Amino acid sequence: DQQVKQNSPSLSVQEGRISILNCDYTNSMFDYFLWYKKYPAEGPTFLISISSIKDKNEDGRFTVFLNKSAKHLSLHIVPSQPGDSAVYFCAASVSNTGNQFYFGTGTSLTVIP
Amino acid sequence: DAGVTQSPTHLIKTRGQQVTLRCSPKSGHDTVSWYQQALGQGPQFIFQYYEEEERQRGNFPDRFSGHQFPNYSSELNVNALLLGDSALYLCASSLVGDQETQYFGPGTRLLVL
């Protein structure tokens, strides 16, 4: 039962353009969402988060948008850089239940120089 | 400051055997979570340890067990290995209650033949 879904396994974007990665979830109890970035042979690293009381959170080139009614979140990277090429996972949790996160299947982003 | 370390990096076992994977958390962290990442999937939460006790458990059978030591390091044990247990096993450490400071190790790649 996949509660968090990333329907695009891969995405290619030209350097300097915007990358948009999407994530959908089914559990309406989720109220905290994170994006992780993973390079080959490394563990996922935290990128950006958003709680359900917000609909947008920005950190430099990275912005996460949350649409609670649609149970959808997206990660925007502007401008995209070749070093952003990695697998991106979205994850969701219910606050105050510890760090039990439900992950999506990941989207492999390739930024073409 | 060493991050999360895991050993071994790779392991090959046969069906029915038992395996033990090890994790040392990032300095200062007191909570360890274990995840299983099958090929093409996102990480799936196995369980979390805090104060040497299992705090939370995902949807994994009792063949999966763990332990946390007084120095916060942790072991994941899997008994009666099945082919389907072949995966990347990720350990993540954090401070209890702090959802953003979850640092992942590089993982242990387990292959069951």
PDB file of C-alpha atoms in Angstrom:
ATOM      1  CA  ASP A   1       0.000   0.000   0.000  1.00  0.00           C
ATOM      2  CA  GLN A   2       1.940   2.970  -1.332  1.00  0.00           C
ATOM      3  CA  GLN A   3       0.814   5.995   0.649  1.00  0.00           C
ATOM      4  CA  VAL A   4       3.268   8.339  -1.030  1.00  0.00           C
ATOM      5  CA  LYS A   5       3.638   8.256  -4.798  1.00  0.00           C
ATOM      6  CA  GLN A   6       6.026   9.801  -7.248  1.00  0.00           C
ATOM      7  CA  ASN A   7       4.636   8.971 -10.644  1.00  0.00           C
ATOM      8  CA  SER A   8       7.560  10.232 -12.705  1.00  0.00           C
ATOM      9  CA  PRO A   9      10.532   7.876 -12.403  1.00  0.00           C
ATOM     10  CA  SER A  10      12.775  10.266 -14.308  1.00  0.00           C
ATOM     11  CA  LEU A  11      13.045  13.859 -15.466  1.00  0.00           C
ATOM     12  CA  SER A  12      15.542  15.646 -17.724  1.00  0.00           C
ATOM     13  CA  VAL A  13      15.966  19.408 -17.658  1.00  0.00           C
ATOM     14  CA  GLN A  14      18.349  21.835 -19.311  1.00  0.00           C
ATOM     15  CA  GLU A  15      20.756  23.682 -17.052  1.00  0.00           C
ATOM     16  CA  GLY A  16      19.316  27.025 -15.971  1.00  0.00           C
ATOM     17  CA  ARG A  17      15.699  25.952 -16.453  1.00  0.00           C
ATOM     18  CA  ILE A  18      13.192  25.023 -13.785  1.00  0.00           C
ATOM     19  CA  SER A  19      12.882  21.451 -12.501  1.00  0.00           C
ATOM     20  CA  ILE A  20       9.505  20.465 -11.080  1.00  0.00           C
ATOM     21  CA  LEU A  21       9.215  17.202  -9.185  1.00  0.00           C
ATOM     22  CA  ASN A  22       5.813  16.001  -8.072  1.00  0.00           C
ATOM     23  CA  CYS A  23       4.537  13.865  -5.227  1.00  0.00           C
ATOM     24  CA  ASP A  24       1.064  12.678  -4.244  1.00  0.00           C
ATOM     25  CA  TYR A  25      -0.100  11.144  -0.996  1.00  0.00           C
ATOM     26  CA  THR A  26      -3.211   9.323   0.110  1.00  0.00           C
ATOM     27  CA  ASN A  27      -3.165   9.533   3.902  1.00  0.00           C
ATOM     28  CA  SER A  28      -4.938  12.702   5.050  1.00  0.00           C
ATOM     29  CA  MET A  29      -3.273  12.357   8.469  1.00  0.00           C
ATOM     30  CA  PHE A  30       0.127  13.281   7.031  1.00  0.00           C
ATOM     31  CA  ASP A  31       1.044  16.758   8.180  1.00  0.00           C
ATOM     32  CA  TYR A  32       4.781  16.961   7.658  1.00  0.00           C
ATOM     33  CA  PHE A  33       6.571  16.508   4.365  1.00  0.00           C
ATOM     34  CA  LEU A  34      10.202  16.388   3.370  1.00  0.00           C
ATOM     35  CA  TRP A  35      12.276  16.087   0.249  1.00  0.00           C
ATOM     36  CA  TYR A  36      15.486  14.108   0.228  1.00  0.00           C
ATOM     37  CA  LYS A  37      18.201  14.005  -2.381  1.00  0.00           C
ATOM     38  CA  LYS A  38      20.238  10.886  -3.019  1.00  0.00           C
ATOM     39  CA  TYR A  39      23.473  10.460  -4.919  1.00  0.00           C
ATOM     40  CA  PRO A  40      24.683   6.978  -5.924  1.00  0.00           C
ATOM     41  CA  ALA A  41      26.391   5.049  -3.123  1.00  0.00           C
ATOM     42  CA  GLU A  42      25.284   7.594  -0.538  1.00  0.00           C
ATOM     43  CA  GLY A  43      22.358   7.741   1.839  1.00  0.00           C
ATOM     44  CA  PRO A  44      19.533  10.244   1.254  1.00  0.00           C
ATOM     45  CA  THR A  45      20.245  13.761   2.514  1.00  0.00           C
ATOM     46  CA  PHE A  46      17.608  16.164   3.763  1.00  0.00           C
ATOM     47  CA  LEU A  47      16.801  18.978   1.334  1.00  0.00           C
ATOM     48  CA  ILE A  48      13.709  20.896   2.425  1.00  0.00           C
ATOM     49  CA  SER A  49      10.550  20.383   4.452  1.00  0.00           C
ATOM     50  CA  ILE A  50       7.072  21.807   4.850  1.00  0.00           C
ATOM     51  CA  SER A  51       4.407  21.394   7.475  1.00  0.00           C
ATOM     52  CA  SER A  52       0.716  21.337   6.690  1.00  0.00           C
ATOM     53  CA  ILE A  53       0.150  24.767   8.198  1.00  0.00           C
ATOM     54  CA  LYS A  54       2.019  26.247   5.258  1.00  0.00           C
ATOM     55  CA  ASP A  55       1.518  26.005   1.528  1.00  0.00           C
ATOM     56  CA  LYS A  56       4.993  27.099   0.510  1.00  0.00           C
ATOM     57  CA  ASN A  57       8.511  26.933   1.870  1.00  0.00           C
ATOM     58  CA  GLU A  58      11.556  28.343   0.161  1.00  0.00           C
ATOM     59  CA  ASP A  59      15.252  27.749   0.679  1.00  0.00           C
ATOM     60  CA  GLY A  60      17.522  29.294  -1.887  1.00  0.00           C
ATOM     61  CA  ARG A  61      16.940  27.664  -5.247  1.00  0.00           C
ATOM     62  CA  PHE A  62      14.531  25.119  -3.750  1.00  0.00           C
ATOM     63  CA  THR A  63      10.837  25.726  -3.104  1.00  0.00           C
ATOM     64  CA  VAL A  64       8.292  23.195  -1.936  1.00  0.00           C
ATOM     65  CA  PHE A  65       4.591  23.757  -2.530  1.00  0.00           C
ATOM     66  CA  LEU A  66       1.854  21.908  -0.675  1.00  0.00           C
ATOM     67  CA  ASN A  67      -1.741  21.567  -1.864  1.00  0.00           C
ATOM     68  CA  LYS A  68      -3.555  19.844   0.976  1.00  0.00           C
ATOM     69  CA  SER A  69      -6.911  19.592  -0.759  1.00  0.00           C
ATOM     70  CA  ALA A  70      -5.301  17.778  -3.669  1.00  0.00           C
ATOM     71  CA  LYS A  71      -2.920  15.843  -1.403  1.00  0.00           C
ATOM     72  CA  HIS A  72      -0.098  16.969  -3.659  1.00  0.00           C
ATOM     73  CA  LEU A  73       3.284  18.528  -3.158  1.00  0.00           C
ATOM     74  CA  SER A  74       5.929  19.629  -5.563  1.00  0.00           C
ATOM     75  CA  LEU A  75       9.567  20.630  -5.450  1.00  0.00           C
ATOM     76  CA  HIS A  76      10.767  23.428  -7.707  1.00  0.00           C
ATOM     77  CA  ILE A  77      14.449  23.923  -8.415  1.00  0.00           C
ATOM     78  CA  VAL A  78      15.342  27.204 -10.072  1.00  0.00           C
ATOM     79  CA  PRO A  79      17.743  27.515 -11.769  1.00  0.00           C
ATOM     80  CA  SER A  80      18.661  23.868 -12.203  1.00  0.00           C
ATOM     81  CA  GLN A  81      22.362  23.012 -12.089  1.00  0.00           C
ATOM     82  CA  PRO A  82      24.217  19.866 -13.212  1.00  0.00           C
ATOM     83  CA  GLY A  83      25.074  19.143  -9.567  1.00  0.00           C
ATOM     84  CA  ASP A  84      21.354  18.779  -8.879  1.00  0.00           C
ATOM     85  CA  SER A  85      21.356  15.526 -10.877  1.00  0.00           C
ATOM     86  CA  ALA A  86      20.300  12.913  -8.324  1.00  0.00           C
ATOM     87  CA  VAL A  87      17.331  10.859  -7.191  1.00  0.00           C
ATOM     88  CA  TYR A  88      14.780  12.888  -5.244  1.00  0.00           C
ATOM     89  CA  PHE A  89      12.465  11.261  -2.708  1.00  0.00           C
ATOM     90  CA  CYS A  90       9.498  12.860  -1.068  1.00  0.00           C
ATOM     91  CA  ALA A  91       8.520  11.613   2.365  1.00  0.00           C
ATOM     92  CA  ALA A  92       5.588  12.196   4.674  1.00  0.00           C
ATOM     93  CA  SER A  93       4.855  11.668   8.319  1.00  0.00           C
ATOM     94  CA  VAL A  94       2.310  12.309  11.017  1.00  0.00           C
ATOM     95  CA  SER A  95       3.671  14.738  13.609  1.00  0.00           C
ATOM     96  CA  ASN A  96       4.348  13.464  17.087  1.00  0.00           C
ATOM     97  CA  THR A  97       4.686   9.886  15.927  1.00  0.00           C
ATOM     98  CA  GLY A  98       8.450   9.975  15.940  1.00  0.00           C
ATOM     99  CA  ASN A  99      10.478   9.890  12.784  1.00  0.00           C
ATOM    100  CA  GLN A 100       8.447   7.262  10.920  1.00  0.00           C
ATOM    101  CA  PHE A 101       8.472   8.517   7.372  1.00  0.00           C
ATOM    102  CA  TYR A 102       6.709   7.102   4.348  1.00  0.00           C
ATOM    103  CA  PHE A 103       8.765   7.539   1.205  1.00  0.00           C
ATOM    104  CA  GLY A 104       7.837   7.760  -2.430  1.00  0.00           C
ATOM    105  CA  THR A 105       9.634   5.693  -5.055  1.00  0.00           C
ATOM    106  CA  GLY A 106      11.853   8.558  -6.170  1.00  0.00           C
ATOM    107  CA  THR A 107      12.382  10.639  -9.292  1.00  0.00           C
ATOM    108  CA  SER A 108      15.746  10.593 -11.028  1.00  0.00           C
ATOM    109  CA  LEU A 109      16.594  14.124 -12.137  1.00  0.00           C
ATOM    110  CA  THR A 110      19.178  14.734 -14.854  1.00  0.00           C
ATOM    111  CA  VAL A 111      20.249  18.309 -15.474  1.00  0.00           C
ATOM    112  CA  ILE A 112      21.830  18.601 -18.895  1.00  0.00           C
ATOM    113  CA  PRO A 113      24.672  21.145 -19.197  1.00  0.00           C
TER     114      PRO A 113
ATOM    115  CA  ASP B   1      32.675  14.702  12.819  1.00  0.00           C
ATOM    116  CA  ALA B   2      31.803  11.295  11.393  1.00  0.00           C
ATOM    117  CA  GLY B   3      28.326  10.952  10.040  1.00  0.00           C
ATOM    118  CA  VAL B   4      26.280   7.776  10.146  1.00  0.00           C
ATOM    119  CA  THR B   5      28.368   4.717   9.386  1.00  0.00           C
ATOM    120  CA  GLN B   6      27.152   1.257   8.462  1.00  0.00           C
ATOM    121  CA  SER B   7      28.854  -2.093   8.126  1.00  0.00           C
ATOM    122  CA  PRO B   8      29.340  -4.108   6.106  1.00  0.00           C
ATOM    123  CA  THR B   9      28.862  -2.275   2.822  1.00  0.00           C
ATOM    124  CA  HIS B  10      27.908  -5.404   0.916  1.00  0.00           C
ATOM    125  CA  LEU B  11      26.821  -8.861   1.978  1.00  0.00           C
ATOM    126  CA  ILE B  12      25.804 -12.064   0.218  1.00  0.00           C
ATOM    127  CA  LYS B  13      23.779 -14.707   2.042  1.00  0.00           C
ATOM    128  CA  THR B  14      21.723 -17.731   1.102  1.00  0.00           C
ATOM    129  CA  ARG B  15      18.091 -18.404   1.869  1.00  0.00           C
ATOM    130  CA  GLY B  16      17.415 -19.479   5.433  1.00  0.00           C
ATOM    131  CA  GLN B  17      20.542 -17.869   6.843  1.00  0.00           C
ATOM    132  CA  GLN B  18      20.634 -15.096   9.385  1.00  0.00           C
ATOM    133  CA  VAL B  19      22.295 -11.710   8.999  1.00  0.00           C
ATOM    134  CA  THR B  20      23.338  -8.874  11.309  1.00  0.00           C
ATOM    135  CA  LEU B  21      23.853  -5.337  10.051  1.00  0.00           C
ATOM    136  CA  ARG B  22      25.444  -2.607  12.119  1.00  0.00           C
ATOM    137  CA  CYS B  23      25.010   1.128  12.410  1.00  0.00           C
ATOM    138  CA  SER B  24      26.841   3.866  14.301  1.00  0.00           C
ATOM    139  CA  PRO B  25      24.832   7.066  14.581  1.00  0.00           C
ATOM    140  CA  LYS B  26      26.076  10.574  14.008  1.00  0.00           C
ATOM    141  CA  SER B  27      27.751  12.027  17.072  1.00  0.00           C
ATOM    142  CA  GLY B  28      25.185  13.485  19.457  1.00  0.00           C
ATOM    143  CA  HIS B  29      22.242  11.562  18.038  1.00  0.00           C
ATOM    144  CA  ASP B  30      20.244   9.234  20.266  1.00  0.00           C
ATOM    145  CA  THR B  31      17.683   7.703  17.921  1.00  0.00           C
ATOM    146  CA  VAL B  32      18.278   5.143  15.181  1.00  0.00           C
ATOM    147  CA  SER B  33      15.825   4.122  12.488  1.00  0.00           C
ATOM    148  CA  TRP B  34      16.209   1.328   9.960  1.00  0.00           C
ATOM    149  CA  TYR B  35      14.814   1.306   6.449  1.00  0.00           C
ATOM    150  CA  GLN B  36      14.693  -1.269   3.678  1.00  0.00           C
ATOM    151  CA  GLN B  37      15.003   0.002   0.118  1.00  0.00           C
ATOM    152  CA  ALA B  38      14.208  -2.569  -2.538  1.00  0.00           C
ATOM    153  CA  LEU B  39      15.351  -1.966  -6.083  1.00  0.00           C
ATOM    154  CA  GLY B  40      13.306   0.789  -7.730  1.00  0.00           C
ATOM    155  CA  GLN B  41      11.449   1.576  -4.516  1.00  0.00           C
ATOM    156  CA  GLY B  42      11.665   4.191  -1.837  1.00  0.00           C
ATOM    157  CA  PRO B  43      12.937   3.393   1.637  1.00  0.00           C
ATOM    158  CA  GLN B  44      10.419   1.554   3.815  1.00  0.00           C
ATOM    159  CA  PHE B  45      10.484   2.065   7.573  1.00  0.00           C
ATOM    160  CA  ILE B  46      11.364  -1.076   9.532  1.00  0.00           C
ATOM    161  CA  PHE B  47      11.660   0.205  13.109  1.00  0.00           C
ATOM    162  CA  GLN B  48      13.139   2.865  15.335  1.00  0.00           C
ATOM    163  CA  TYR B  49      15.157   2.582  18.527  1.00  0.00           C
ATOM    164  CA  TYR B  50      15.496   5.094  21.321  1.00  0.00           C
ATOM    165  CA  GLU B  51      16.894   4.509  24.801  1.00  0.00           C
ATOM    166  CA  GLU B  52      17.612   0.907  23.825  1.00  0.00           C
ATOM    167  CA  GLU B  53      13.916   0.241  23.220  1.00  0.00           C
ATOM    168  CA  GLU B  54      11.971  -0.271  20.031  1.00  0.00           C
ATOM    169  CA  ARG B  55       9.700   2.784  19.805  1.00  0.00           C
ATOM    170  CA  GLN B  56       7.961   2.228  16.529  1.00  0.00           C
ATOM    171  CA  ARG B  57       7.686  -0.542  14.009  1.00  0.00           C
ATOM    172  CA  GLY B  58       6.656  -0.619  10.394  1.00  0.00           C
ATOM    173  CA  ASN B  59       4.933  -3.437   8.580  1.00  0.00           C
ATOM    174  CA  PHE B  60       7.738  -5.996   8.786  1.00  0.00           C
ATOM    175  CA  PRO B  61       7.563  -9.556  10.159  1.00  0.00           C
ATOM    176  CA  ASP B  62       9.146 -10.671  13.408  1.00  0.00           C
ATOM    177  CA  ARG B  63      12.061 -12.101  11.440  1.00  0.00           C
ATOM    178  CA  PHE B  64      13.329  -8.532  11.529  1.00  0.00           C
ATOM    179  CA  SER B  65      14.618  -7.581  14.950  1.00  0.00           C
ATOM    180  CA  GLY B  66      16.980  -5.021  16.318  1.00  0.00           C
ATOM    181  CA  HIS B  67      18.946  -3.772  19.211  1.00  0.00           C
ATOM    182  CA  GLN B  68      20.341  -0.501  20.426  1.00  0.00           C
ATOM    183  CA  PHE B  69      23.369  -0.343  22.673  1.00  0.00           C
ATOM    184  CA  PRO B  70      24.151   2.153  25.453  1.00  0.00           C
ATOM    185  CA  ASN B  71      26.457   4.046  23.068  1.00  0.00           C
ATOM    186  CA  TYR B  72      23.419   4.479  20.735  1.00  0.00           C
ATOM    187  CA  SER B  73      24.806   2.195  18.035  1.00  0.00           C
ATOM    188  CA  SER B  74      22.357  -0.313  16.641  1.00  0.00           C
ATOM    189  CA  GLU B  75      22.049  -3.684  14.965  1.00  0.00           C
ATOM    190  CA  LEU B  76      19.471  -5.017  12.581  1.00  0.00           C
ATOM    191  CA  ASN B  77      19.012  -8.782  12.563  1.00  0.00           C
ATOM    192  CA  VAL B  78      17.119 -10.701   9.926  1.00  0.00           C
ATOM    193  CA  ASN B  79      16.427 -14.405  10.455  1.00  0.00           C
ATOM    194  CA  ALA B  80      15.382 -17.064   7.958  1.00  0.00           C
ATOM    195  CA  LEU B  81      16.378 -14.929   4.988  1.00  0.00           C
ATOM    196  CA  LEU B  82      14.147 -14.927   1.925  1.00  0.00           C
ATOM    197  CA  LEU B  83      15.046 -13.947  -1.615  1.00  0.00           C
ATOM    198  CA  GLY B  84      12.762 -10.940  -1.176  1.00  0.00           C
ATOM    199  CA  ASP B  85      14.945  -9.615   1.628  1.00  0.00           C
ATOM    200  CA  SER B  86      17.519  -8.590  -0.970  1.00  0.00           C
ATOM    201  CA  ALA B  87      17.683  -4.819  -0.685  1.00  0.00           C
ATOM    202  CA  LEU B  88      19.654  -1.825   0.471  1.00  0.00           C
ATOM    203  CA  TYR B  89      19.306  -1.424   4.227  1.00  0.00           C
ATOM    204  CA  LEU B  90      19.606   2.150   5.400  1.00  0.00           C
ATOM    205  CA  CYS B  91      20.207   3.351   8.896  1.00  0.00           C
ATOM    206  CA  ALA B  92      19.243   6.882   9.905  1.00  0.00           C
ATOM    207  CA  SER B  93      20.072   8.675  13.128  1.00  0.00           C
ATOM    208  CA  SER B  94      18.434  11.683  14.678  1.00  0.00           C
ATOM    209  CA  LEU B  95      17.610  13.461  17.890  1.00  0.00           C
ATOM    210  CA  VAL B  96      14.365  12.240  19.388  1.00  0.00           C
ATOM    211  CA  GLY B  97      11.449  14.408  18.245  1.00  0.00           C
ATOM    212  CA  ASP B  98      13.471  16.332  15.672  1.00  0.00           C
ATOM    213  CA  GLN B  99      12.098  15.295  12.306  1.00  0.00           C
ATOM    214  CA  GLU B 100      14.490  17.273  10.177  1.00  0.00           C
ATOM    215  CA  THR B 101      17.781  16.094  11.600  1.00  0.00           C
ATOM    216  CA  GLN B 102      17.539  12.561  10.265  1.00  0.00           C
ATOM    217  CA  TYR B 103      20.891  11.666   8.757  1.00  0.00           C
ATOM    218  CA  PHE B 104      21.196   8.554   6.641  1.00  0.00           C
ATOM    219  CA  GLY B 105      24.146   6.249   6.300  1.00  0.00           C
ATOM    220  CA  PRO B 106      25.272   4.918   2.911  1.00  0.00           C
ATOM    221  CA  GLY B 107      23.518   1.619   3.505  1.00  0.00           C
ATOM    222  CA  THR B 108      24.339  -2.075   3.416  1.00  0.00           C
ATOM    223  CA  ARG B 109      23.557  -3.890   0.182  1.00  0.00           C
ATOM    224  CA  LEU B 110      22.248  -7.373   1.014  1.00  0.00           C
ATOM    225  CA  LEU B 111      21.882 -10.018  -1.646  1.00  0.00           C
ATOM    226  CA  VAL B 112      20.092 -13.252  -0.775  1.00  0.00           C
ATOM    227  CA  LEU B 113      20.696 -16.163  -3.148  1.00  0.00           C
TER     228      LEU B 113
END
